[in-house]
mmCIF file of C-alpha atoms and ligand atoms in Angstrom:
data_model
loop_
_atom_site.group_PDB
_atom_site.id
_atom_site.type_symbol
_atom_site.label_atom_id
_atom_site.label_comp_id
_atom_site.label_asym_id
_atom_site.label_seq_id
_atom_site.Cartn_x
_atom_site.Cartn_y
_atom_site.Cartn_z
ATOM 1 C CA MET A 1 -55.489 76.627 106.538
ATOM 2 C CA THR A 2 -57.685 77.955 103.671
ATOM 3 C CA SER A 3 -55.336 78.016 100.577
ATOM 4 C CA PRO A 4 -55.492 82.246 99.504
ATOM 5 C CA ILE A 5 -55.556 81.299 96.460
ATOM 6 C CA LEU A 6 -58.886 81.003 94.480
ATOM 7 C CA LEU A 7 -57.332 80.274 91.061
ATOM 8 C CA ALA A 8 -54.638 79.336 90.006
ATOM 9 C CA ILE A 9 -54.440 78.623 86.877
ATOM 10 C CA GLU A 10 -51.504 77.234 84.841
ATOM 11 C CA ASP A 11 -49.326 77.039 81.631
ATOM 12 C CA LEU A 12 -52.783 77.733 79.699
ATOM 13 C CA THR A 13 -52.588 77.728 76.418
ATOM 14 C CA VAL A 14 -56.307 78.180 73.459
ATOM 15 C CA SER A 15 -55.192 77.885 68.963
ATOM 16 C CA PHE A 16 -57.240 78.981 66.846
ATOM 17 C CA ASP A 17 -56.058 77.722 63.673
ATOM 18 C CA GLY A 18 -52.300 76.853 64.747
ATOM 19 C CA PHE A 19 -52.797 81.106 66.229
ATOM 20 C CA LYS A 20 -52.229 81.354 69.796
ATOM 21 C CA ALA A 21 -54.973 83.672 71.518
ATOM 22 C CA VAL A 22 -54.352 82.776 74.895
ATOM 23 C CA ASP A 23 -50.058 80.913 75.075
ATOM 24 C CA GLY A 24 -47.797 79.356 77.979
ATOM 25 C CA LEU A 25 -50.074 81.919 80.615
ATOM 26 C CA ASN A 26 -49.956 81.798 84.132
ATOM 27 C CA LEU A 27 -52.408 83.128 86.739
ATOM 28 C CA TYR A 28 -53.258 83.065 90.282
ATOM 29 C CA VAL A 29 -56.420 85.181 91.548
ATOM 30 C CA GLU A 30 -56.350 85.453 95.936
ATOM 31 C CA ARG A 31 -59.953 84.928 97.811
ATOM 32 C CA ASN A 32 -61.446 88.732 98.399
ATOM 33 C CA GLU A 33 -59.192 90.130 95.023
ATOM 34 C CA VAL A 34 -60.269 92.326 92.532
ATOM 35 C CA ARG A 35 -58.123 91.549 89.548
ATOM 36 C CA VAL A 36 -58.203 94.090 86.515
ATOM 37 C CA VAL A 37 -57.270 92.172 83.602
ATOM 38 C CA ILE A 38 -55.537 94.964 80.399
ATOM 39 C CA GLY A 39 -54.061 95.155 77.267
ATOM 40 C CA PRO A 40 -54.604 95.694 74.066
ATOM 41 C CA ASN A 41 -56.938 94.503 71.209
ATOM 42 C CA GLY A 42 -56.341 91.069 70.631
ATOM 43 C CA ALA A 43 -54.562 90.800 73.962
ATOM 44 C CA GLY A 44 -56.885 87.648 74.234
ATOM 45 C CA LYS A 45 -58.474 89.416 77.393
ATOM 46 C CA THR A 46 -61.561 87.651 76.803
ATOM 47 C CA THR A 47 -60.815 84.293 75.785
ATOM 48 C CA LEU A 48 -58.750 83.785 78.892
ATOM 49 C CA LEU A 49 -62.586 85.377 80.045
ATOM 50 C CA ASP A 50 -63.986 82.806 77.722
ATOM 51 C CA LEU A 51 -61.624 79.731 79.248
ATOM 52 C CA ILE A 52 -62.413 80.155 82.797
ATOM 53 C CA CYS A 53 -66.290 79.680 81.992
ATOM 54 C CA GLY A 54 -65.827 77.218 79.994
ATOM 55 C CA LYS A 55 -67.101 79.085 76.406
ATOM 56 C CA THR A 56 -64.470 77.660 74.689
ATOM 57 C CA ARG A 57 -62.229 74.913 75.160
ATOM 58 C CA ALA A 58 -58.037 74.867 76.306
ATOM 59 C CA SER A 59 -56.068 73.364 74.436
ATOM 60 C CA SER A 60 -53.941 72.563 77.310
ATOM 61 C CA GLY A 61 -52.545 73.464 80.251
ATOM 62 C CA SER A 62 -54.409 73.602 84.256
ATOM 63 C CA ILE A 63 -57.838 76.003 85.744
ATOM 64 C CA MET A 64 -57.716 75.467 89.048
ATOM 65 C CA PHE A 65 -60.857 76.892 90.441
ATOM 66 C CA LYS A 66 -60.522 75.694 94.158
ATOM 67 C CA ASN A 67 -59.849 71.623 94.129
ATOM 68 C CA THR A 68 -61.759 72.675 91.245
ATOM 69 C CA GLU A 69 -60.286 71.620 87.271
ATOM 70 C CA LEU A 70 -62.147 73.592 85.066
ATOM 71 C CA THR A 71 -60.830 73.371 81.885
ATOM 72 C CA LYS A 72 -63.268 69.767 82.284
ATOM 73 C CA LEU A 73 -66.654 70.817 82.654
ATOM 74 C CA ALA A 74 -68.727 71.647 81.263
ATOM 75 C CA GLU A 75 -70.556 75.738 81.198
ATOM 76 C CA ASN A 76 -72.963 74.541 83.269
ATOM 77 C CA GLN A 77 -70.656 72.668 86.208
ATOM 78 C CA ILE A 78 -68.240 75.928 86.034
ATOM 79 C CA VAL A 79 -71.417 78.135 87.092
ATOM 80 C CA LYS A 80 -72.248 75.567 89.778
ATOM 81 C CA ALA A 81 -68.760 75.078 91.157
ATOM 82 C CA GLY A 82 -69.342 79.029 91.778
ATOM 83 C CA VAL A 83 -67.911 81.265 88.954
ATOM 84 C CA GLY A 84 -71.340 83.373 87.663
ATOM 85 C CA ARG A 85 -69.804 85.779 84.035
ATOM 86 C CA LYS A 86 -71.057 88.622 82.764
ATOM 87 C CA PHE A 87 -70.395 88.669 79.489
ATOM 88 C CA GLN A 88 -70.515 93.443 77.863
ATOM 89 C CA THR A 89 -74.603 93.103 76.564
ATOM 90 C CA PRO A 90 -77.001 93.197 79.745
ATOM 91 C CA SER A 91 -78.989 89.176 79.313
ATOM 92 C CA ILE A 92 -81.633 90.917 81.160
ATOM 93 C CA TYR A 93 -85.367 89.939 80.211
ATOM 94 C CA GLU A 94 -86.801 93.222 79.424
ATOM 95 C CA ASN A 95 -90.727 92.274 79.896
ATOM 96 C CA LEU A 96 -90.057 91.120 83.175
ATOM 97 C CA THR A 97 -90.069 93.268 86.082
ATOM 98 C CA VAL A 98 -86.378 93.507 88.303
ATOM 99 C CA ARG A 99 -88.235 91.518 90.987
ATOM 100 C CA GLU A 100 -88.679 88.572 88.602
ATOM 101 C CA ASN A 101 -85.195 88.476 86.770
ATOM 102 C CA LEU A 102 -83.757 88.086 90.433
ATOM 103 C CA GLN A 103 -86.192 85.179 91.044
ATOM 104 C CA LEU A 104 -85.469 83.162 88.404
ATOM 105 C CA SER A 105 -81.995 84.193 88.366
ATOM 106 C CA TYR A 106 -81.998 82.254 92.056
ATOM 107 C CA PRO A 107 -80.509 77.887 92.301
ATOM 108 C CA GLY A 108 -82.838 76.612 89.628
ATOM 109 C CA GLY A 109 -85.605 79.338 89.296
ATOM 110 C CA ARG A 110 -85.736 79.598 85.761
ATOM 111 C CA THR A 111 -85.640 75.753 84.355
ATOM 112 C CA VAL A 112 -89.011 76.040 86.873
ATOM 113 C CA PHE A 113 -89.955 80.166 86.351
ATOM 114 C CA GLY A 114 -93.450 79.776 84.404
ATOM 115 C CA SER A 115 -93.981 76.825 85.711
ATOM 116 C CA LEU A 116 -97.436 76.512 87.763
ATOM 117 C CA PHE A 117 -95.073 74.222 90.801
ATOM 118 C CA PHE A 118 -93.015 77.744 90.614
ATOM 119 C CA LYS A 119 -93.219 78.669 94.448
ATOM 120 C CA VAL A 120 -91.392 82.420 95.657
ATOM 121 C CA THR A 121 -90.436 80.408 99.299
ATOM 122 C CA GLU A 122 -90.017 83.914 101.635
ATOM 123 C CA LYS A 123 -86.458 82.208 101.424
ATOM 124 C CA VAL A 124 -86.137 83.673 97.643
ATOM 125 C CA THR A 125 -87.965 86.614 98.524
ATOM 126 C CA GLU A 126 -85.810 87.517 101.391
ATOM 127 C CA ARG A 127 -82.603 86.615 98.533
ATOM 128 C CA VAL A 128 -83.885 89.104 96.060
ATOM 129 C CA ARG A 129 -84.390 92.541 98.342
ATOM 130 C CA GLU A 130 -80.885 91.718 99.989
ATOM 131 C CA VAL A 131 -79.700 91.049 96.188
ATOM 132 C CA ALA A 132 -81.779 94.349 95.156
ATOM 133 C CA GLY A 133 -80.350 96.023 97.883
ATOM 134 C CA GLU A 134 -76.515 95.919 97.013
ATOM 135 C CA ILE A 135 -77.440 96.882 93.382
ATOM 136 C CA PHE A 136 -78.621 99.899 93.449
ATOM 137 C CA LEU A 137 -83.075 98.751 92.819
ATOM 138 C CA SER A 138 -84.429 98.289 96.150
ATOM 139 C CA ASP A 139 -87.128 100.464 94.674
ATOM 140 C CA LYS A 140 -87.026 99.560 91.169
ATOM 141 C CA LEU A 141 -88.156 95.721 92.161
ATOM 142 C CA GLU A 142 -91.802 96.490 90.581
ATOM 143 C CA THR A 143 -89.735 97.973 87.397
ATOM 144 C CA SER A 144 -89.581 96.139 83.621
ATOM 145 C CA ALA A 145 -86.122 95.537 83.607
ATOM 146 C CA GLY A 146 -86.448 97.322 79.821
ATOM 147 C CA LEU A 147 -87.132 100.630 81.525
ATOM 148 C CA LEU A 148 -83.954 100.594 83.325
ATOM 149 C CA SER A 149 -81.376 102.893 82.438
ATOM 150 C CA HIS A 150 -78.543 101.585 80.994
ATOM 151 C CA GLY A 151 -76.708 101.805 83.815
ATOM 152 C CA GLN A 152 -79.023 99.574 85.997
ATOM 153 C CA LYS A 153 -78.855 97.181 83.697
ATOM 154 C CA GLN A 154 -75.417 96.645 83.477
ATOM 155 C CA TRP A 155 -76.377 96.648 87.424
ATOM 156 C CA LEU A 156 -79.135 94.327 87.130
ATOM 157 C CA GLU A 157 -77.621 91.577 85.088
ATOM 158 C CA ILE A 158 -74.892 91.586 88.898
ATOM 159 C CA GLY A 159 -77.677 90.734 90.946
ATOM 160 C CA MET A 160 -78.734 87.869 88.921
ATOM 161 C CA LEU A 161 -75.850 86.296 89.135
ATOM 162 C CA LEU A 162 -75.030 87.661 93.196
ATOM 163 C CA ILE A 163 -78.134 85.824 93.845
ATOM 164 C CA GLN A 164 -77.313 82.797 93.187
ATOM 165 C CA ASP A 165 -73.830 83.644 95.532
ATOM 166 C CA PRO A 166 -70.858 82.745 92.755
ATOM 167 C CA GLU A 167 -67.160 83.427 94.900
ATOM 168 C CA LEU A 168 -65.799 84.818 92.116
ATOM 169 C CA LEU A 169 -67.463 86.636 89.555
ATOM 170 C CA MET A 170 -65.885 88.003 85.875
ATOM 171 C CA LEU A 171 -67.187 91.239 84.118
ATOM 172 C CA ASP A 172 -65.918 92.454 80.898
ATOM 173 C CA GLU A 173 -66.826 95.712 80.790
ATOM 174 C CA PRO A 174 -68.928 96.740 83.295
ATOM 175 C CA VAL A 175 -68.651 100.591 83.648
ATOM 176 C CA ALA A 176 -68.876 101.167 79.164
ATOM 177 C CA GLY A 177 -71.344 103.967 78.537
ATOM 178 C CA MET A 178 -72.336 104.277 81.950
ATOM 179 C CA SER A 179 -72.532 108.137 83.376
ATOM 180 C CA VAL A 180 -70.006 109.368 86.425
ATOM 181 C CA SER A 181 -71.772 108.671 89.379
ATOM 182 C CA GLU A 182 -73.192 105.769 87.945
ATOM 183 C CA ARG A 183 -69.353 104.325 87.310
ATOM 184 C CA GLU A 184 -68.532 105.515 90.821
ATOM 185 C CA ALA A 185 -71.771 103.579 92.328
ATOM 186 C CA THR A 186 -70.323 100.337 90.486
ATOM 187 C CA ALA A 187 -66.690 100.871 91.532
ATOM 188 C CA ASP A 188 -67.894 100.579 95.276
ATOM 189 C CA LEU A 189 -70.197 97.636 93.893
ATOM 190 C CA LEU A 190 -67.504 96.389 93.296
ATOM 191 C CA ARG A 191 -66.021 96.838 95.856
ATOM 192 C CA ARG A 192 -68.394 95.424 98.368
ATOM 193 C CA ILE A 193 -68.734 92.036 96.118
ATOM 194 C CA SER A 194 -64.624 91.799 96.821
ATOM 195 C CA ASN A 195 -65.389 91.715 101.333
ATOM 196 C CA ASN A 196 -66.401 87.438 100.681
ATOM 197 C CA ARG A 197 -65.769 87.187 96.886
ATOM 198 C CA SER A 198 -63.094 87.166 94.097
ATOM 199 C CA VAL A 199 -63.637 89.411 91.357
ATOM 200 C CA ILE A 200 -62.378 89.773 87.333
ATOM 201 C CA VAL A 201 -62.490 92.566 85.359
ATOM 202 C CA ILE A 202 -61.263 92.956 82.126
ATOM 203 C CA GLU A 203 -61.615 97.593 81.543
ATOM 204 C CA HIS A 204 -59.989 99.471 79.398
ATOM 205 C CA ASP A 205 -61.249 102.372 81.249
ATOM 206 C CA MET A 206 -58.155 103.415 83.346
ATOM 207 C CA ASP A 207 -59.257 105.716 86.132
ATOM 208 C CA PHE A 208 -61.575 102.796 87.202
ATOM 209 C CA VAL A 209 -59.379 100.446 87.188
ATOM 210 C CA LYS A 210 -57.064 103.071 89.360
ATOM 211 C CA ASP A 211 -60.199 103.055 91.178
ATOM 212 C CA ILE A 212 -60.896 99.287 91.986
ATOM 213 C CA ALA A 213 -57.775 97.561 90.968
ATOM 214 C CA ASN A 214 -56.144 95.329 94.029
ATOM 215 C CA LYS A 215 -53.796 94.408 91.653
ATOM 216 C CA VAL A 216 -53.694 93.985 87.439
ATOM 217 C CA THR A 217 -52.848 92.251 84.925
ATOM 218 C CA VAL A 218 -51.252 93.035 81.069
ATOM 219 C CA LEU A 219 -51.683 90.692 78.334
ATOM 220 C CA HIS A 220 -50.112 91.426 75.605
ATOM 221 C CA GLN A 221 -50.199 88.664 72.596
ATOM 222 C CA GLY A 222 -52.206 86.215 74.341
ATOM 223 C CA LYS A 223 -48.812 85.861 76.727
ATOM 224 C CA LEU A 224 -48.022 87.964 79.928
ATOM 225 C CA LEU A 225 -46.550 91.177 80.022
ATOM 226 C CA ALA A 226 -46.193 92.755 83.107
ATOM 227 C CA GLU A 227 -48.433 92.242 86.875
ATOM 228 C CA GLY A 228 -49.123 94.041 89.969
ATOM 229 C CA LYS A 229 -50.478 97.255 91.371
ATOM 230 C CA MET A 230 -51.589 99.430 89.382
ATOM 231 C CA GLU A 231 -49.047 102.492 89.852
ATOM 232 C CA ASP A 232 -45.867 99.214 89.436
ATOM 233 C CA VAL A 233 -47.645 98.401 86.156
ATOM 234 C CA GLN A 234 -48.127 102.454 84.664
ATOM 235 C CA ASN A 235 -44.891 102.285 84.848
ATOM 236 C CA ASN A 236 -43.472 99.851 83.602
ATOM 237 C CA GLU A 237 -41.586 100.563 80.673
ATOM 238 C CA LYS A 238 -42.511 97.575 78.698
ATOM 239 C CA VAL A 239 -46.912 98.516 78.947
ATOM 240 C CA ILE A 240 -45.952 101.685 78.401
ATOM 241 C CA GLU A 241 -44.715 100.745 74.559
ATOM 242 C CA VAL A 242 -46.929 98.603 74.085
ATOM 243 C CA TYR A 243 -50.044 100.983 74.872
ATOM 244 C CA LEU A 244 -48.292 103.544 72.836
ATOM 245 C CA GLY A 245 -46.962 101.258 69.666
ATOM 246 C CA HIS A 246 -43.359 102.249 69.724
HETATM 247 P P1 LIG B 1 -59.614 90.742 73.354
HETATM 248 O O1 LIG B 1 -60.953 90.260 74.049
HETATM 249 O O2 LIG B 1 -57.819 90.825 74.179
HETATM 250 O O3 LIG B 1 -59.692 92.422 72.874
HETATM 251 P P2 LIG B 1 -59.591 88.830 71.854
HETATM 252 O O4 LIG B 1 -59.543 87.271 73.384
HETATM 253 O O5 LIG B 1 -61.022 88.818 71.798
HETATM 254 O O6 LIG B 1 -59.138 89.724 72.394
HETATM 255 O O7 LIG B 1 -58.900 87.862 71.253
HETATM 256 C C1 LIG B 1 -57.711 87.164 71.238
HETATM 257 C C2 LIG B 1 -57.531 87.051 69.825
HETATM 258 O O8 LIG B 1 -57.822 86.410 69.842
HETATM 259 C C3 LIG B 1 -57.823 87.475 68.220
HETATM 260 O O9 LIG B 1 -56.760 88.051 68.014
HETATM 261 C C4 LIG B 1 -59.199 86.804 68.269
HETATM 262 O O10 LIG B 1 -59.495 87.322 66.721
HETATM 263 C C5 LIG B 1 -58.582 85.631 68.716
HETATM 264 N N1 LIG B 1 -59.888 84.457 68.669
HETATM 265 C C6 LIG B 1 -60.372 85.035 69.466
HETATM 266 N N2 LIG B 1 -61.659 84.385 69.352
HETATM 267 C C7 LIG B 1 -61.764 83.841 68.105
HETATM 268 C C8 LIG B 1 -62.335 82.035 67.967
HETATM 269 N N3 LIG B 1 -62.797 81.867 68.055
HETATM 270 N N4 LIG B 1 -61.595 81.770 66.589
HETATM 271 C C9 LIG B 1 -60.534 82.265 65.771
HETATM 272 N N5 LIG B 1 -59.860 83.491 66.486
HETATM 273 C C10 LIG B 1 -59.974 83.512 67.925
#
C-alpha cells in the first residue's frame, strides 16, 4: 500500500552563524493535503521552504520525499523528483505570451526554447491548453504575460509549475496583493490542485488560511509551536500568546 505520507521532515535544523533559523523540526505532510505554515516574522517559514527545495542546505536532519532524501540533492534534482516552488515575486517572462511561458516550463522546454530544434508537439499544445484552463487563462494564451493583472501573473506562475506535474507544490503568500475575487478563485484553484497532489502554503491572511487549510503548522523561533485543524490552532494558548505578543 502507498504510504499516506508524501513528505517526512525529521529533526531538521539549519544554523546561520550559530543562529538556528529552523531548529529540530518534525513535519509530516500527507498526500492530497493543503498544509498552511503560519508564524510571526522570522519564525523560519521561508527558510523551511528553502530547505525543502534545496535553496538552503540543512545543517542536520532529514527531508524524505516519498523514498528520496532531499537534503543530499541539488535544486534541479529536487524539481525532477517532483517538488515545485513558487516564490512571492512572479518569475515569468513578461515579453513572452502566456502560451510561450507555459511551453518553456514544460519538462525539457526551457533548455531547448528558442532553438531551431524546439518542436511543440500536439501533446505539449494539449497540456498547455489544459493548464491554461486550470489557471483561468484560457482566453489569454496569446497575451503578453506583462499585460496580465497581478493576480493573473501569480496564476501563470502556478501554471508554469503545474505543467511540470509536481507531486508537491510550495507557495509563498500566493494571494498577497490580490483582489477578493482573485483570492476566491485562488482558493478554488488550490483545492483543485490538491485533488491529486500536496500543497504547502505560507500565508498571513487568516481568512484565506481558513478557506484552504486541511491542517495548519505554526512555527515560532524555528520550532514547531502548534499543529492541527485551524479551529484548534486558533484557540491554542501558546499561539495566541505569540501572535498577541504577551
Ligand atoms: P519567516 O519566513 O518566518 O519570516 P525566515 O525563514 O525568513 O522567517 O527567517 C528566519 C530567521 O532566519 C530570521 O531571523 C532571519 O533573519 C534568519 N535567516 C534566514 N535566512 C538567513 C541567512 N541566509 N543568513 C542569516 N540569517 C538568515
